[in-house]
mmCIF file of C-alpha atoms in Angstrom:
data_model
loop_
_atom_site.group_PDB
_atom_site.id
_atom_site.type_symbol
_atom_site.label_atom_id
_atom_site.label_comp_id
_atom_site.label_asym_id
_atom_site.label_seq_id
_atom_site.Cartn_x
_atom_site.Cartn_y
_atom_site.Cartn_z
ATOM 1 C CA UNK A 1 0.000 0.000 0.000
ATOM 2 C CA UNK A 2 0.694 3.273 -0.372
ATOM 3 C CA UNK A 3 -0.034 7.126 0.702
ATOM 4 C CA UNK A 4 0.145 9.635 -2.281
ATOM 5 C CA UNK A 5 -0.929 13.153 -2.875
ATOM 6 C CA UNK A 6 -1.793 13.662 -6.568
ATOM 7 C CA UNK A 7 -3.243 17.087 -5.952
ATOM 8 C CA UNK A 8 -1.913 19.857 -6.404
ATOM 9 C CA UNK A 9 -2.462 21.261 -2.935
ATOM 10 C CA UNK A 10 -0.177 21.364 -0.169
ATOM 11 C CA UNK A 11 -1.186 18.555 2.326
ATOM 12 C CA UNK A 12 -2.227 21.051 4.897
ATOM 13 C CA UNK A 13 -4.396 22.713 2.414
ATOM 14 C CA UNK A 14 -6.168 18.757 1.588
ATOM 15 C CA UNK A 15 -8.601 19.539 4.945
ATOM 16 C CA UNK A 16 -10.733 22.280 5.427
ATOM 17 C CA UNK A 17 -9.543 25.358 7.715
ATOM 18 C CA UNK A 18 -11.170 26.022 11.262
ATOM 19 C CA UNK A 19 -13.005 29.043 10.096
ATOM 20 C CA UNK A 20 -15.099 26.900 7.523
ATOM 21 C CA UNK A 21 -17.188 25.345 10.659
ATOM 22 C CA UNK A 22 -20.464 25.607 11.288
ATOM 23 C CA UNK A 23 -19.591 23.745 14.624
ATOM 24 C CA UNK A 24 -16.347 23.775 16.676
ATOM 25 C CA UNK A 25 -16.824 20.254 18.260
ATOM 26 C CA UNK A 26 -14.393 17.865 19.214
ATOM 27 C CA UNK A 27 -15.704 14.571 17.277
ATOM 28 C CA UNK A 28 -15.897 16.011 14.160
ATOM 29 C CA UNK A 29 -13.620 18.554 13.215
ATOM 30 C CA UNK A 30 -10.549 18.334 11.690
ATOM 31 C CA UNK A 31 -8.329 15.558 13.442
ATOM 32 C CA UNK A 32 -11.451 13.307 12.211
ATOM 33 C CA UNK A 33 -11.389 15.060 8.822
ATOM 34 C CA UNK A 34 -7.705 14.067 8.600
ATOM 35 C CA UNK A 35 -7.998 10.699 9.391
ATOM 36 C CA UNK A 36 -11.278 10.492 7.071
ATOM 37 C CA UNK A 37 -9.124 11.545 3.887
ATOM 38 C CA UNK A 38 -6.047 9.228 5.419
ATOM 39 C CA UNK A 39 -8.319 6.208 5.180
ATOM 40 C CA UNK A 40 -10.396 7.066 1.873
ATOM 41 C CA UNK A 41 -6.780 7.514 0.201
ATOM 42 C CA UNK A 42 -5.859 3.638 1.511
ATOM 43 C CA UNK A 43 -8.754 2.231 0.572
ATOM 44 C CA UNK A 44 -8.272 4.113 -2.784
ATOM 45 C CA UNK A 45 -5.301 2.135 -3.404
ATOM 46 C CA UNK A 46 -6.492 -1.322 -2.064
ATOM 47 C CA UNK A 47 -9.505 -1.016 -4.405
ATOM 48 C CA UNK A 48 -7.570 0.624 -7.512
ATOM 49 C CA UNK A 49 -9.855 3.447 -7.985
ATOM 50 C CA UNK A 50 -7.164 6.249 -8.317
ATOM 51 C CA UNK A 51 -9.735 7.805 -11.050
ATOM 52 C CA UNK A 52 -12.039 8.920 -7.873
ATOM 53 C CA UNK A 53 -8.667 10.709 -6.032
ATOM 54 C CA UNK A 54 -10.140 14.110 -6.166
ATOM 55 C CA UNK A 55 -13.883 14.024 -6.625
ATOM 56 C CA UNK A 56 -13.509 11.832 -3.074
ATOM 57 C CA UNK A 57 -11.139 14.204 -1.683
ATOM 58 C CA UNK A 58 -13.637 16.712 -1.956
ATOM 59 C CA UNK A 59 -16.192 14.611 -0.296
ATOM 60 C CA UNK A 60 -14.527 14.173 2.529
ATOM 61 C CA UNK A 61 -13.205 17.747 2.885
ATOM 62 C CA UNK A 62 -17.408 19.224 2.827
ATOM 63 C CA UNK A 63 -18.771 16.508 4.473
ATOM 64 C CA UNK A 64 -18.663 17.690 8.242
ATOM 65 C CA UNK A 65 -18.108 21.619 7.445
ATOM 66 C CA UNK A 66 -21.664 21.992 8.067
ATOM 67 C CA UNK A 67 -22.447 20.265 11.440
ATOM 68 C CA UNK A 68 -24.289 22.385 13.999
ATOM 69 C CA UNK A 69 -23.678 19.346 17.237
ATOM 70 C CA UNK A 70 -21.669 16.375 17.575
ATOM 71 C CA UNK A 71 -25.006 14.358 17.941
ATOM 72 C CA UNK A 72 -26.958 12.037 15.519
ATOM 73 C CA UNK A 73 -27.783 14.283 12.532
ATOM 74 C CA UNK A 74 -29.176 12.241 9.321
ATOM 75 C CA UNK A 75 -29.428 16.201 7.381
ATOM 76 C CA UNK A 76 -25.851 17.660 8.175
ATOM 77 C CA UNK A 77 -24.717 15.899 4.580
ATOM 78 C CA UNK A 78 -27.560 18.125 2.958
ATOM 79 C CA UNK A 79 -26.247 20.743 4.832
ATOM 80 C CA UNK A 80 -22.917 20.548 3.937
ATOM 81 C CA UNK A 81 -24.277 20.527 -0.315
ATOM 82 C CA UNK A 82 -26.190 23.737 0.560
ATOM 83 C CA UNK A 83 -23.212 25.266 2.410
ATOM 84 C CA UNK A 84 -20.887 24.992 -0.310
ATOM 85 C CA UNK A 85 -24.238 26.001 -3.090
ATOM 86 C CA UNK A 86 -24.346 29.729 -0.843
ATOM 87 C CA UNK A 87 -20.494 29.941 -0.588
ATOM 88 C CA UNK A 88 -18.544 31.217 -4.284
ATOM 89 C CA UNK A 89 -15.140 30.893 -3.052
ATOM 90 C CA UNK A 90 -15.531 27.544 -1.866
ATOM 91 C CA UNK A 91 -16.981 26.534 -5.049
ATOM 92 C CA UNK A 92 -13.927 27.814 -6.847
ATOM 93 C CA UNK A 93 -11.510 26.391 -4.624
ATOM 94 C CA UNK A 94 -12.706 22.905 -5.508
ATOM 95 C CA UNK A 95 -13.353 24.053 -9.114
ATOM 96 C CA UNK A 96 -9.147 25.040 -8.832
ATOM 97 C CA UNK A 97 -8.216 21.754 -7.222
ATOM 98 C CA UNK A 98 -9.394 20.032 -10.087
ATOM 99 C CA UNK A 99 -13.488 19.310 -9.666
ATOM 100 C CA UNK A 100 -15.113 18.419 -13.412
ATOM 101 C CA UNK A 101 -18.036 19.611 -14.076
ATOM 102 C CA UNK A 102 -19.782 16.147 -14.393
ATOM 103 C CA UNK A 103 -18.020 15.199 -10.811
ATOM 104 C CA UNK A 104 -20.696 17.430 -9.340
ATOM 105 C CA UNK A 105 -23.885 15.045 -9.130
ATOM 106 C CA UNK A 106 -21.865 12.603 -7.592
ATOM 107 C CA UNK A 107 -19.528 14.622 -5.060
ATOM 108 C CA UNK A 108 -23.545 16.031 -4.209
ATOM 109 C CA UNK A 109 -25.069 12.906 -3.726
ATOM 110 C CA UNK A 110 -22.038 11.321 -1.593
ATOM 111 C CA UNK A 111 -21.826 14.527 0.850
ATOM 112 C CA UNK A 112 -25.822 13.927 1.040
ATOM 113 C CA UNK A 113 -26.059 10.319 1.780
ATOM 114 C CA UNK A 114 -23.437 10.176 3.988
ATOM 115 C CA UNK A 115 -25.163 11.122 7.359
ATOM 116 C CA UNK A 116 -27.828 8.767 6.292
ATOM 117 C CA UNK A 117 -28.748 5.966 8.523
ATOM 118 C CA UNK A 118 -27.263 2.666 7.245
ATOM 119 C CA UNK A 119 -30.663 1.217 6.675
ATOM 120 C CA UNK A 120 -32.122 3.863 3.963
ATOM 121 C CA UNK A 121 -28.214 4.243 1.998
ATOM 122 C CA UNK A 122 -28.742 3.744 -1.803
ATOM 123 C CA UNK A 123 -28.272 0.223 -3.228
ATOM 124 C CA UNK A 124 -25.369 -0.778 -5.089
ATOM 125 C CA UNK A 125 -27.052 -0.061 -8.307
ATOM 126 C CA UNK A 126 -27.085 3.604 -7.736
ATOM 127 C CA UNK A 127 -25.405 5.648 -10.257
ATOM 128 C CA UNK A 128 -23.289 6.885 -7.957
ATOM 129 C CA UNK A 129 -22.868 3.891 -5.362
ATOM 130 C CA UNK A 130 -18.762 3.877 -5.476
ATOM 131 C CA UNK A 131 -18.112 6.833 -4.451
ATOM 132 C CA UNK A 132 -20.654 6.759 -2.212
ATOM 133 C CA UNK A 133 -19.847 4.097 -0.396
ATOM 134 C CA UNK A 134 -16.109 4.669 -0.420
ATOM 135 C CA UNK A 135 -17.263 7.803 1.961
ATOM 136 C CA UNK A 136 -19.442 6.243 3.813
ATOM 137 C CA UNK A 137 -16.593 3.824 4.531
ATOM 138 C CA UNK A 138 -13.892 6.009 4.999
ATOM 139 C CA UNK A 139 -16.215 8.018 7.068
ATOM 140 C CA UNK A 140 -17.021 4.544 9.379
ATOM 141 C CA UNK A 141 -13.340 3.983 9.894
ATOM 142 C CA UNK A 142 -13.049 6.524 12.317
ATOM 143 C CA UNK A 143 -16.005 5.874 14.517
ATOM 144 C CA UNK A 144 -13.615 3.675 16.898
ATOM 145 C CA UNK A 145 -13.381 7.900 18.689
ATOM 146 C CA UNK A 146 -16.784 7.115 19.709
ATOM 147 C CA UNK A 147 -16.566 3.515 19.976
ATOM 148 C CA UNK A 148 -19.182 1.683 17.573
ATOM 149 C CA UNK A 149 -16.937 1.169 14.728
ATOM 150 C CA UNK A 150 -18.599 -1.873 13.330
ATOM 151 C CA UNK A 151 -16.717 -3.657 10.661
ATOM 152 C CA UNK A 152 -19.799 -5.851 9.660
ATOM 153 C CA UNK A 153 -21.355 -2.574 8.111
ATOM 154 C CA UNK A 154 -18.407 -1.464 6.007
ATOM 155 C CA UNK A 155 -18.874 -2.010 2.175
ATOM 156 C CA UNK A 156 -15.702 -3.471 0.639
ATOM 157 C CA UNK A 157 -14.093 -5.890 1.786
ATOM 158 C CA UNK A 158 -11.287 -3.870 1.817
ATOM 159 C CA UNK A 159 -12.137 -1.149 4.036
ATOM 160 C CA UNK A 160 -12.103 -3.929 7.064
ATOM 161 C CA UNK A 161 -8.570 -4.827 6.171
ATOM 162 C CA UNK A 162 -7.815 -1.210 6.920
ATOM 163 C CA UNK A 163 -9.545 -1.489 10.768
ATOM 164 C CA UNK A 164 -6.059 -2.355 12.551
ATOM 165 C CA UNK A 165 -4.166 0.809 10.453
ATOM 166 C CA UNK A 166 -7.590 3.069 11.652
ATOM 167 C CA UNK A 167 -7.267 2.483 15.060
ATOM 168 C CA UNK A 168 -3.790 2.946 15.428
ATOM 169 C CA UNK A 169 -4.084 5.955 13.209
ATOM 170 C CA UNK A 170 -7.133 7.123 15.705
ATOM 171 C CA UNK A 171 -4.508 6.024 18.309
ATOM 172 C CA UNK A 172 -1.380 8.297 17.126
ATOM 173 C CA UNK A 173 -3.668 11.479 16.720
ATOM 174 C CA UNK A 174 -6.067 11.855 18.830
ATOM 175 C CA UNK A 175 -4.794 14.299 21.351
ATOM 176 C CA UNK A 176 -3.478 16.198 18.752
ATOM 177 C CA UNK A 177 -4.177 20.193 18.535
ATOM 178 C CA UNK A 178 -6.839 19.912 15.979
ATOM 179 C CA UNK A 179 -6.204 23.903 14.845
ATOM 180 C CA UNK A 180 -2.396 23.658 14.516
ATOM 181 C CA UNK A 181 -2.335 24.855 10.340
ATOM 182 C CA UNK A 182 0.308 22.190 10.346
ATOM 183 C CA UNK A 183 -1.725 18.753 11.771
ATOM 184 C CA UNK A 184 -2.388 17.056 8.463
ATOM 185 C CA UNK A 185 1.435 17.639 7.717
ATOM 186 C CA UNK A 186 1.951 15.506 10.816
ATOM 187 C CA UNK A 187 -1.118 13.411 10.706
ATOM 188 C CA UNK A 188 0.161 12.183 6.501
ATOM 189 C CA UNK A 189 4.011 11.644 8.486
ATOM 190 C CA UNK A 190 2.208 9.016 11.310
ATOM 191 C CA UNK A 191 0.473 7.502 8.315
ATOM 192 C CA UNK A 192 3.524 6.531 6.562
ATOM 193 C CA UNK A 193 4.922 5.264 9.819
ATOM 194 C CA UNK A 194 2.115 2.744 10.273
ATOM 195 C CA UNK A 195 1.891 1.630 6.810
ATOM 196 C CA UNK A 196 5.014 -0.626 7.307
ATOM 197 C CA UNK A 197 3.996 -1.471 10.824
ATOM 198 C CA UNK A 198 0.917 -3.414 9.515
ATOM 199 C CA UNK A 199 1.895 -7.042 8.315
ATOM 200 C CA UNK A 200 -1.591 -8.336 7.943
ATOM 201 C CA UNK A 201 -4.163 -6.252 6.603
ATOM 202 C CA UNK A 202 -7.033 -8.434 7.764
ATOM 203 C CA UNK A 203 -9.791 -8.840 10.807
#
């Protein structure tokens, strides 16, 4: 496996500042947005779906910008979709990065699905299932900070080979200052260490 940044940002550019917020909560802001991109980018590379690099980068950087609580909230993906819809400079930042013009529907229908309760998420014929699901997996990796990561519920089979690297990476980061400019800088520098660490990426 392997961590790579094909984008043309700087990596502590790759997750959203603290003034983009709705919320300044602890369990979603941007140590878990960090770790979220960390573990999409793995299973990226397990499943060989480099093609979706950016449009799910910029999944995972909107989908928590919006949050108003820490608490179960099935609209806060919706909210994220209308966020970026009432905010120009957002929309060109992503444009800048590299966002097509027919990544759109699907970037909007991942953000929106993702705070979705497992039990109404689109089926795997959905249009727009893959990158979808890669979120919504990428996303589940990190619920071992609240303690109900489940690995029955994740998607690919893939993304539970990843559980042991996500809790360590949870582990290594989690009393990290989550408004240091520099923490995805450090957080990409502990990924690399564990990459090696892991000789059996299975559960």
């Amino acid at each position: 496996m392997e961590l790579v940044n094909s984008t043309k940002l700087s990596l502590n550019e790759l997750i959203p500042p603290v003034s983009l917020f709705s919320h300044h909560g602890t369990l979603h802001d941007r140590r878990h947005i960090g770790r979220v991109l960390i573990n999409a980018w793995m299973l990226l590379d397990l499943l060989q779906k480099k093609e979706y690099t950016i449009p799910l980068w910029a999944t995972v950087y909107l989908h928590d910008i919006a949050r108003e609580h820490d608490g179960v909230s099935y609209h806060h993906g919706q909210d994220a979709i209308d966020k970026l819809d009432a905010n120009s400079d957002l929309q060109s930042f992503l444009q800048d990065v590299g966002i097509a013009d027919e990544d759109w529907p699907a970037i909007r229908s991942a953000v929106s699905y993702h705070s979705w309760p497992h039990s109404l998420e689109p089926e795997r014929t959905h249009e727009y299932w893959m990158l979808i699901a890669m979120l919504k997996d990428a996303d589940a990796l990190d619920r071992i900070r609240i303690g109900d990561m489940n690995p029955n519920l994740l998607r690919f089979p893939e993304s539970r080979w990843l559980v042991p690297f996500a809790i360590s990476l949870y582990h290594r980061t989690k009393d990290m200052d989550g408004t240091d400019e520099n923490l995805f800088t450090e957080f990409w520098q502990i990924a690399q260490e564990l990459i090696p660490t892991i000789k059996e990426i299975a559960v």
